[in-house]
Coordinates of C-alpha atoms in Angstrom, one line a residue:
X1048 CA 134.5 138.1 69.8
X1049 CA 132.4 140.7 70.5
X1050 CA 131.1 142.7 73.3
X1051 CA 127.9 141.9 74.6
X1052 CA 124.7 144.9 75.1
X1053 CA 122.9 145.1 78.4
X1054 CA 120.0 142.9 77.6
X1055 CA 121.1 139.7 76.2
X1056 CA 118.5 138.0 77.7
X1057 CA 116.3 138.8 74.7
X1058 CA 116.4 137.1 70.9
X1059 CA 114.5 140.0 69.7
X1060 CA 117.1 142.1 67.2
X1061 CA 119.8 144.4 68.4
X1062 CA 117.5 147.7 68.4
X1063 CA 114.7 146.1 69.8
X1064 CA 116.0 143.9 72.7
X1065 CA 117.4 147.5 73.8
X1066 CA 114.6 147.6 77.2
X1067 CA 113.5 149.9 79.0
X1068 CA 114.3 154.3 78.9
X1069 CA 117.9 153.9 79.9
X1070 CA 118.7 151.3 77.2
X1071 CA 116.8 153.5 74.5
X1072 CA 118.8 156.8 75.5
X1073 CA 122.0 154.2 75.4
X1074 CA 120.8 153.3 71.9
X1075 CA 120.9 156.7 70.2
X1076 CA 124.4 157.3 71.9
X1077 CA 125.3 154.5 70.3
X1078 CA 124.3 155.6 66.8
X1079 CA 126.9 158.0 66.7
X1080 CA 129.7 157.5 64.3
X1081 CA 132.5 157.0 66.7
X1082 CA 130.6 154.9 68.8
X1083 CA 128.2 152.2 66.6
X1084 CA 127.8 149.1 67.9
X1085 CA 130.3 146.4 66.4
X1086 CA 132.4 143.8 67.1
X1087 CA 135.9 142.8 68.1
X1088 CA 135.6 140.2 66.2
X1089 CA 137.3 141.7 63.4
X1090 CA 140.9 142.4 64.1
X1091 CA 142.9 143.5 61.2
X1092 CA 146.5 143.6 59.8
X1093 CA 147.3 145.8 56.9
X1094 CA 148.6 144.5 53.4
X1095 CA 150.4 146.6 50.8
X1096 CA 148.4 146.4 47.3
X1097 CA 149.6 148.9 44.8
X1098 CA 150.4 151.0 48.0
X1099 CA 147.3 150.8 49.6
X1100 CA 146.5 149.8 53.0
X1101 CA 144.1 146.8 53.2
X1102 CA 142.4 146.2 56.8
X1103 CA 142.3 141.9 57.0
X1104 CA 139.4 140.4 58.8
X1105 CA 140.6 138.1 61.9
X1106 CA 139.5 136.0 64.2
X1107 CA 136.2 136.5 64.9
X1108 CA 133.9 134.6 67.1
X1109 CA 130.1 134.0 67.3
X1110 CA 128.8 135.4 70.0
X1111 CA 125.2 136.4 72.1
X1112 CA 123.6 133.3 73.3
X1113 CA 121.0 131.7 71.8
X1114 CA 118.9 131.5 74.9
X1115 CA 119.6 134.2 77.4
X1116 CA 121.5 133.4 80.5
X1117 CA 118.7 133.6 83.6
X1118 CA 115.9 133.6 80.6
X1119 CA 114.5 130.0 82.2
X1120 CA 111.8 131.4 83.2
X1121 CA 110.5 132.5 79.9
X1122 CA 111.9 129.2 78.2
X1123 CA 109.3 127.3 80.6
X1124 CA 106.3 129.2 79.5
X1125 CA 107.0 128.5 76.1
X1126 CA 109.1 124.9 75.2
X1127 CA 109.4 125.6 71.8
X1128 CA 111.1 129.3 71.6
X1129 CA 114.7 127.8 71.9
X1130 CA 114.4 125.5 69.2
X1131 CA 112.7 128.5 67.1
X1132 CA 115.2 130.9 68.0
X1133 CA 117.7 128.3 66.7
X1134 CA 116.7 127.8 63.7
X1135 CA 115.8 131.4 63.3
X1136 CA 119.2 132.4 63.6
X1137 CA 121.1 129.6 61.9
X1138 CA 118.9 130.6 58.9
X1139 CA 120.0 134.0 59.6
X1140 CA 123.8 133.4 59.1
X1141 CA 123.4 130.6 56.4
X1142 CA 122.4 133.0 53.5
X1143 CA 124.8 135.5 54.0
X1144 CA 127.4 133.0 54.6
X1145 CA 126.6 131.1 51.6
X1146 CA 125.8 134.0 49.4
X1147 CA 129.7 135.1 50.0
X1148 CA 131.1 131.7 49.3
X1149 CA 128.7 131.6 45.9
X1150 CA 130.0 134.9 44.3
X1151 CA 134.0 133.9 45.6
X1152 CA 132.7 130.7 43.5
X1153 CA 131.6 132.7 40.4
X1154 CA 134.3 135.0 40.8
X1155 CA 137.2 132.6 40.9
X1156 CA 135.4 130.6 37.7
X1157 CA 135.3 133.7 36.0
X1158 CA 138.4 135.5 36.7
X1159 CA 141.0 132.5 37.7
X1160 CA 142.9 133.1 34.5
X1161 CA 144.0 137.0 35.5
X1162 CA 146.6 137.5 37.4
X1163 CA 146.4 140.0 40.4
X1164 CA 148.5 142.9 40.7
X1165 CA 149.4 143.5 44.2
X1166 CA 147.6 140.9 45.9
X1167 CA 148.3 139.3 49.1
X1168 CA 151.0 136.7 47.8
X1169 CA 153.3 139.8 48.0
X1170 CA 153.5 139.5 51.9
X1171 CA 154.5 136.0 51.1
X1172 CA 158.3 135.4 51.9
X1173 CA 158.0 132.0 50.2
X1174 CA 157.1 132.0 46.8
X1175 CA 156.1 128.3 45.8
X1176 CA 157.0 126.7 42.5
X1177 CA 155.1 123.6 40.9
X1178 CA 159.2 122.0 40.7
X1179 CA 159.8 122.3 45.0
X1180 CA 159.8 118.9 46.7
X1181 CA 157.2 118.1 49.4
X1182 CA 159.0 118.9 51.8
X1183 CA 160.2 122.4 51.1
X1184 CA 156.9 123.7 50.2
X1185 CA 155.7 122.3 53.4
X1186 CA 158.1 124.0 55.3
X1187 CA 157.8 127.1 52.8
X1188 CA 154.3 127.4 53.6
X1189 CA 154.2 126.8 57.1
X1190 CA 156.9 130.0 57.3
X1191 CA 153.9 131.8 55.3
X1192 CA 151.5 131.2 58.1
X1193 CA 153.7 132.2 60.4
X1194 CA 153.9 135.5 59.4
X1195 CA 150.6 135.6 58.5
X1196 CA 149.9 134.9 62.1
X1197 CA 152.6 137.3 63.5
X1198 CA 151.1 140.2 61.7
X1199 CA 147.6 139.3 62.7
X1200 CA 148.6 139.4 66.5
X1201 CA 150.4 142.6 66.3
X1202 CA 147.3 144.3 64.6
X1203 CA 144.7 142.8 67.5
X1204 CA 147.9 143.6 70.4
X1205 CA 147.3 146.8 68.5
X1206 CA 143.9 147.3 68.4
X1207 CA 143.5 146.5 72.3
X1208 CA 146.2 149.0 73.5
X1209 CA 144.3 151.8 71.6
X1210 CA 140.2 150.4 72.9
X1211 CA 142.3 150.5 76.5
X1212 CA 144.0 153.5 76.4
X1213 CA 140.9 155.1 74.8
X1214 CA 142.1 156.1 71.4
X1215 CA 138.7 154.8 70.0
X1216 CA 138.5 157.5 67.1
X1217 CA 141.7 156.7 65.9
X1218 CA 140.4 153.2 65.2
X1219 CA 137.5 154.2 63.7
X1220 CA 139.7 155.9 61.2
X1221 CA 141.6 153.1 60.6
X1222 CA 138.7 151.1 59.9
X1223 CA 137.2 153.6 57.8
X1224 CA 140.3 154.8 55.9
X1225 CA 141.1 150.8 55.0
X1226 CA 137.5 149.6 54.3
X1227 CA 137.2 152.9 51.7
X1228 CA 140.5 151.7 50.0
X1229 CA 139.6 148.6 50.1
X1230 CA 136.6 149.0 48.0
X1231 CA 138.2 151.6 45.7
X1232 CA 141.3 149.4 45.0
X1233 CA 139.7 145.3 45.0
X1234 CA 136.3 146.7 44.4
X1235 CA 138.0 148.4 41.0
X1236 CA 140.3 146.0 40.2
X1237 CA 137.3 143.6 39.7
X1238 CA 134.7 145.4 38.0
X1239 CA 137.5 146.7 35.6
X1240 CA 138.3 142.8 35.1
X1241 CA 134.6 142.1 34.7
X1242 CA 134.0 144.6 32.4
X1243 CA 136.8 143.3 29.9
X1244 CA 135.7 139.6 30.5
X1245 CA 132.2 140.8 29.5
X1246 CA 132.9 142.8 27.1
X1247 CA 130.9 145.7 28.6
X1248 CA 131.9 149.5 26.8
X1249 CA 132.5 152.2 29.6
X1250 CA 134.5 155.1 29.5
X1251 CA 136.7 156.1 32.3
X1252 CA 135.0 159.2 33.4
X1253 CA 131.8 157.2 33.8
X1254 CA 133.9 153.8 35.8
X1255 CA 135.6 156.5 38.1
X1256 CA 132.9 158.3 39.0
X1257 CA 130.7 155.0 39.6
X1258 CA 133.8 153.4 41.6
X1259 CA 134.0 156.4 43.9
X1260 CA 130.1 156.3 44.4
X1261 CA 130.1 152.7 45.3
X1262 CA 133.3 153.4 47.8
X1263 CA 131.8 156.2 49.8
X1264 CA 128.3 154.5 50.1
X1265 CA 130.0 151.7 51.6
X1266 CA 131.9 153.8 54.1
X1267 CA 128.6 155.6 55.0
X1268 CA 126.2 152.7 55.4
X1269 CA 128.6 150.0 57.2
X1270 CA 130.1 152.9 59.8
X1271 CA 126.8 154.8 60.7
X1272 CA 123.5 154.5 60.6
X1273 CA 121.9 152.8 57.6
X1274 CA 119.0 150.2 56.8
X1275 CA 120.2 146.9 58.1
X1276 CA 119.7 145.1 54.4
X1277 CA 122.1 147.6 52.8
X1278 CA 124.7 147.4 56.1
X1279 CA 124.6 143.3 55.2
X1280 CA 125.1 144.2 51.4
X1281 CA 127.9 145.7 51.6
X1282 CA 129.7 143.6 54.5
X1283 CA 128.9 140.6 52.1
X1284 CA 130.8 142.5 49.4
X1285 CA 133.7 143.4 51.8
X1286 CA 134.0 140.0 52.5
X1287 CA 133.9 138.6 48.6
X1288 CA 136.5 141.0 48.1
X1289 CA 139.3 140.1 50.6
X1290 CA 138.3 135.9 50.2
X1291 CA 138.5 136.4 46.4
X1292 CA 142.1 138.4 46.6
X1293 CA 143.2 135.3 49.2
X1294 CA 142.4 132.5 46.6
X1295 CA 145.9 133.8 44.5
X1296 CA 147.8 132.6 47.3
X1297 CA 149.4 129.5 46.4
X1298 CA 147.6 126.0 47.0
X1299 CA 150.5 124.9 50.3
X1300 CA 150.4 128.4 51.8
X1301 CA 146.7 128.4 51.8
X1302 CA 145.7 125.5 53.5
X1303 CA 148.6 126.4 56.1
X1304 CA 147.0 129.4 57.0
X1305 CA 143.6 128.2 57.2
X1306 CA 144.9 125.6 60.1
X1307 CA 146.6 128.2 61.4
X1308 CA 143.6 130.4 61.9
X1309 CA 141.9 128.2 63.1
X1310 CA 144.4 127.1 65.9
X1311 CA 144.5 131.3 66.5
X1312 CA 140.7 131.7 66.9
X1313 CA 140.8 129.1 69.4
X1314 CA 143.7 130.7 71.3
X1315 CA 142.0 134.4 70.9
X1316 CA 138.7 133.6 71.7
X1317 CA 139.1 130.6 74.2
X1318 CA 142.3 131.0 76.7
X1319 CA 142.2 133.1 79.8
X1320 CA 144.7 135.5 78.1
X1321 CA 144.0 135.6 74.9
X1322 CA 143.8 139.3 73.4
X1323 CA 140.4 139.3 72.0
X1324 CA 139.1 138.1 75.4
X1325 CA 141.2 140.9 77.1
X1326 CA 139.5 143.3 74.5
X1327 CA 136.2 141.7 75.0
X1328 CA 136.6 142.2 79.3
X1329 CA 137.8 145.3 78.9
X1330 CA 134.8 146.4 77.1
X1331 CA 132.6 145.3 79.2
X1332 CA 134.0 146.8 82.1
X1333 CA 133.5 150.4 80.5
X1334 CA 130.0 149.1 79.1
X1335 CA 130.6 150.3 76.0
X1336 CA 131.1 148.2 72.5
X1337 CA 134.2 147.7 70.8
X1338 CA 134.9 149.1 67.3
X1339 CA 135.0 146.6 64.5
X1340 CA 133.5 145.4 61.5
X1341 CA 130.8 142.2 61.8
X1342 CA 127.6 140.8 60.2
X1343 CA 124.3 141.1 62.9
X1344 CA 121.4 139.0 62.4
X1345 CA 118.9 137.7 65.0
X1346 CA 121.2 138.8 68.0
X1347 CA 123.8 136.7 66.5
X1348 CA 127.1 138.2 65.6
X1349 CA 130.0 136.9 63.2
X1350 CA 133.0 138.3 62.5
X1351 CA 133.7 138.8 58.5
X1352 CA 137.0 136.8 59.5
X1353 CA 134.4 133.9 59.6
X1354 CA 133.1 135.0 56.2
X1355 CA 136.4 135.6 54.4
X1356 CA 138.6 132.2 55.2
X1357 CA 135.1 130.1 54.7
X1358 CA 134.9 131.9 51.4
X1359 CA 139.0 131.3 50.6
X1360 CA 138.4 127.4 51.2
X1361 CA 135.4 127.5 49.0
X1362 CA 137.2 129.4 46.2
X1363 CA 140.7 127.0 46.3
X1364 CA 137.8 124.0 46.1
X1365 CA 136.5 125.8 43.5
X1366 CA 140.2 125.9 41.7
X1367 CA 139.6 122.1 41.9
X1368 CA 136.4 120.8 40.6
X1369 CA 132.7 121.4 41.3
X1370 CA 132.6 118.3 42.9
X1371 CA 134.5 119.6 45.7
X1372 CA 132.7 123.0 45.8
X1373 CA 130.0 121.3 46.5
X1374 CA 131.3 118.9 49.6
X1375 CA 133.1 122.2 50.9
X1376 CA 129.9 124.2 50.9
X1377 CA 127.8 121.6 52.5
X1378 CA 130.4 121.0 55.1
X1379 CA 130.9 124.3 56.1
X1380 CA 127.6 124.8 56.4
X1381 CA 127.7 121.6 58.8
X1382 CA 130.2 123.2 61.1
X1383 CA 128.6 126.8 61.1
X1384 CA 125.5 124.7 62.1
X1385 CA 127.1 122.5 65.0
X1386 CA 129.4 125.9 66.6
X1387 CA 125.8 127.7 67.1
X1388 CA 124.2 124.3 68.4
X1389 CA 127.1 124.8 71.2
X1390 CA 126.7 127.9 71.2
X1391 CA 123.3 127.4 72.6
X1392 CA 124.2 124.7 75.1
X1393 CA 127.3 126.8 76.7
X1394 CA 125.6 129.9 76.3
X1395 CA 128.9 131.8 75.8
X1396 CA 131.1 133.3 72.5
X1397 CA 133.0 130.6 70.9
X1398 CA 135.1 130.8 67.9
X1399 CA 133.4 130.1 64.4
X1400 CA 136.5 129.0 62.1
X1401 CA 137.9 125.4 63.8
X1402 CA 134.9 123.3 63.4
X1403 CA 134.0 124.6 59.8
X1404 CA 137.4 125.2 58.1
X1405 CA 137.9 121.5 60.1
X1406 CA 135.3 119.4 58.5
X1407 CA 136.0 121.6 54.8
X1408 CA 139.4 120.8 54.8
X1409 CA 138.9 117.5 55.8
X1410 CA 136.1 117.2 53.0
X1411 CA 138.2 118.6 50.4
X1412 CA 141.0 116.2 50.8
X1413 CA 138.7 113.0 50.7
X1414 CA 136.3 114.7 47.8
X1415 CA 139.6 116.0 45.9
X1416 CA 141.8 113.4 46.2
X1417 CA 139.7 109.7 47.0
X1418 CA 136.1 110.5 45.9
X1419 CA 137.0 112.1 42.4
X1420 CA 139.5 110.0 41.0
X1421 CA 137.6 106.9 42.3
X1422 CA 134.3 108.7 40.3
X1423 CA 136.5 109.2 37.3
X1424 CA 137.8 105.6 37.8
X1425 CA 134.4 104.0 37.5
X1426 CA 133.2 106.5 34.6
X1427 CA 135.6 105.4 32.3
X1428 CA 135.0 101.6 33.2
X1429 CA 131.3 102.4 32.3
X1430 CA 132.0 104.0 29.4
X1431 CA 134.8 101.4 28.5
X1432 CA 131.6 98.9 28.8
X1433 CA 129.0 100.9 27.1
X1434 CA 131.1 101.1 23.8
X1435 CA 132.0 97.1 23.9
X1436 CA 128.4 96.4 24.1
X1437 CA 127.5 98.7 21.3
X1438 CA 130.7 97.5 19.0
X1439 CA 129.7 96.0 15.4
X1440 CA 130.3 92.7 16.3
X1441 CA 127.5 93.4 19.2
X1442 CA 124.9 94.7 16.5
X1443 CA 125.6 92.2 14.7
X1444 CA 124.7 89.6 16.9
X1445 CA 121.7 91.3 18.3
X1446 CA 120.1 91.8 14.1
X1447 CA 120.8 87.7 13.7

């Protein structure tokens, strides 16, 4: 959830809604490094992989208003602006949004087979087997998400004591120092496993000096000042990364943490005390943003927590069939659609994950396990017919 500027009442883009001479002095302080304007929405927890630190993406929330609280006036001089300014910015978020689920798609297709060295099933205390019984990799997976949850709570409980107690650079290095790594170590790991799927010939002097290139130009355009279509790039890529590494967790464990995120955005973003609220109110009572990572577009924010565990669904469809991918994607898309609807009615953040990791979980299940077998069903009955009505017998009857 992130915090808000000081004239929200607009729909024109971040840098141009900025009003008046103090708002444009306010937006070159805000172009500094230490103090660019972000979200909250993007509360980490750190994951050992080949002993680097990995920041997570978490509970995230989509936030500024669709119409501007107090903006009636302008809404009744022209009827049509909110319904333009709706579709404006669901168009905004659907690309990006399904851009990231499309290359987690190509990326689990193409690299399901190789295993992942340090990935996140490490943090895992319960290491499913295809032999446990229902029940213990129910209750195996559920202890997952616990954790999972734990150490997603302690990072945000962090990450509000140091925004309160002003420690605002040292999260900014954090951020910076796990996003860097981040794209160094995933980023690597999958172009080197790229380049031996495809066969490509490239020295090591030549991938190290690329990797390094591509790790430091992400650092520089997501934490100052760059053009806004780069920025998106590379949060896009950030994102593919950390879904793509998520989709080796085991099949149990991953749809218990995707309820349980769910059920955590709602509590962060929604209850009186939850901690991203607290973050959120304590910004604005400074007036100054909140240090995070998150995706901009048409005065709409959402956190790459959204992007990631969309993404993680789409790829464990993908591990399934197409099919699926397919009724995954759409729904998704359905629930991103239907939060910024509400969004526009209560005019106020509201968590992004329930309704869309909802209605894709609930897709998956009925595609994965009613719709495809029942598909499959009927296929073979039709081709069961087709080869009775062309058998010898049949021609032979149909030449007399």
């Amino acid at each position: 959830m992130d915090s808000g500027g000081s004239c929200e009442d607009r729909h024109a883009p971040l840098m141009d809604s900025l009003c008046g001479t103090e708002q444009v002095e306010q937006a070159s302080r805000l172009l500094e490094p230490g103090r660019q304007s972000a979200a909250s929405d993007f509360s980490s927890h750190i994951v050992a992989a080949q002993a680097i630190e990995l920041t997570q993406p978490r509970s995230s929330s989509i936030r500024e208003p669709l119409a501007a609280s107090g903006g009636g006036d302008t809404a009744s001089e022209n009827g049509s602006e909110p319904a333009s300014d709706l579709f404006a910015q669901v168009d905004s978020l659907i690309k990006p949004v399904s851009a990231t689920m499309l290359l987690v798609v190509g990326l689990v297709g193409v690299l399901n087979s190789s295993p992942v060295s340090g990935s996140f099933s490490n943090m895992m205390v319960y290491e499913e087997k295809e032999e446990d019984s229902t029940s213990t990799k129910l209750a195996g997976s559920v202890e997952n998400a616990a954790i999972f949850i734990a150490l997603i709570v302690g990072v945000t409980t962090l990450l509000f004591l140091l925004y309160k107690f002003h420690c605002t650079k040292l999260i900014y290095a954090w951020l910076i120092t796990s996003v860097g790594m981040l794209l160094a170590s995933f980023g690597g790991l999958v172009a080197y496993m790229l380049i031996v799927h495809l066969d490509i010939a490239m020295d090591s002097v030549s991938g190290t000096f690329l990797l390094w290139n591509f790790a430091a130009v992400g650092v520089r355009v997501v934490f100052w000042p760059s053009p806004p279509i780069l920025k998106q790039t590379y949060l896009v890529i950030v994102s593919v990364l950390l879904a793509w590494s998520l989709t080796k967790l085991p099949d149990w464990t991953t749809w218990s943490i995707l309820a349980a995120v769910s059920v955590w955005d709602l509590i962060a973003v929604l209850t009186p005390h939850g901690p991203l609220k607290g973050l959120v109110e304590e910004s604005q009572r400074r007036n100054e943003p909140i240090p995070g990572l998150v995706y901009e577009a048409d005065d709409v924010k959402l956190g790459l927590g959204d992007f990631v565990f969309y993404s993680v669904l789409i790829g464990r469809a993908m591990l399934h069939d197409v099919t699926t991918v397919v009724t995954c994607f759409v729904a998704i898309l359905m629930g991103l659609g239907t939060t910024l609807l509400l969004l526009a009615i209560y005019q106020k953040a509201l968590p992004a994950l329930p309704i869309s990791i909802g209605l894709g979980m609930v897709f998956y299940f009925l595609t994965a396990y009613l719709v495809t077998p029942m598909v499959e069903m009927l296929n073979e009955q039709v081709f069961s017919s087709d080869s009775e009505t062309l058998s010898p017998d049949s021609h032979l009857v149909f030449s007399t």
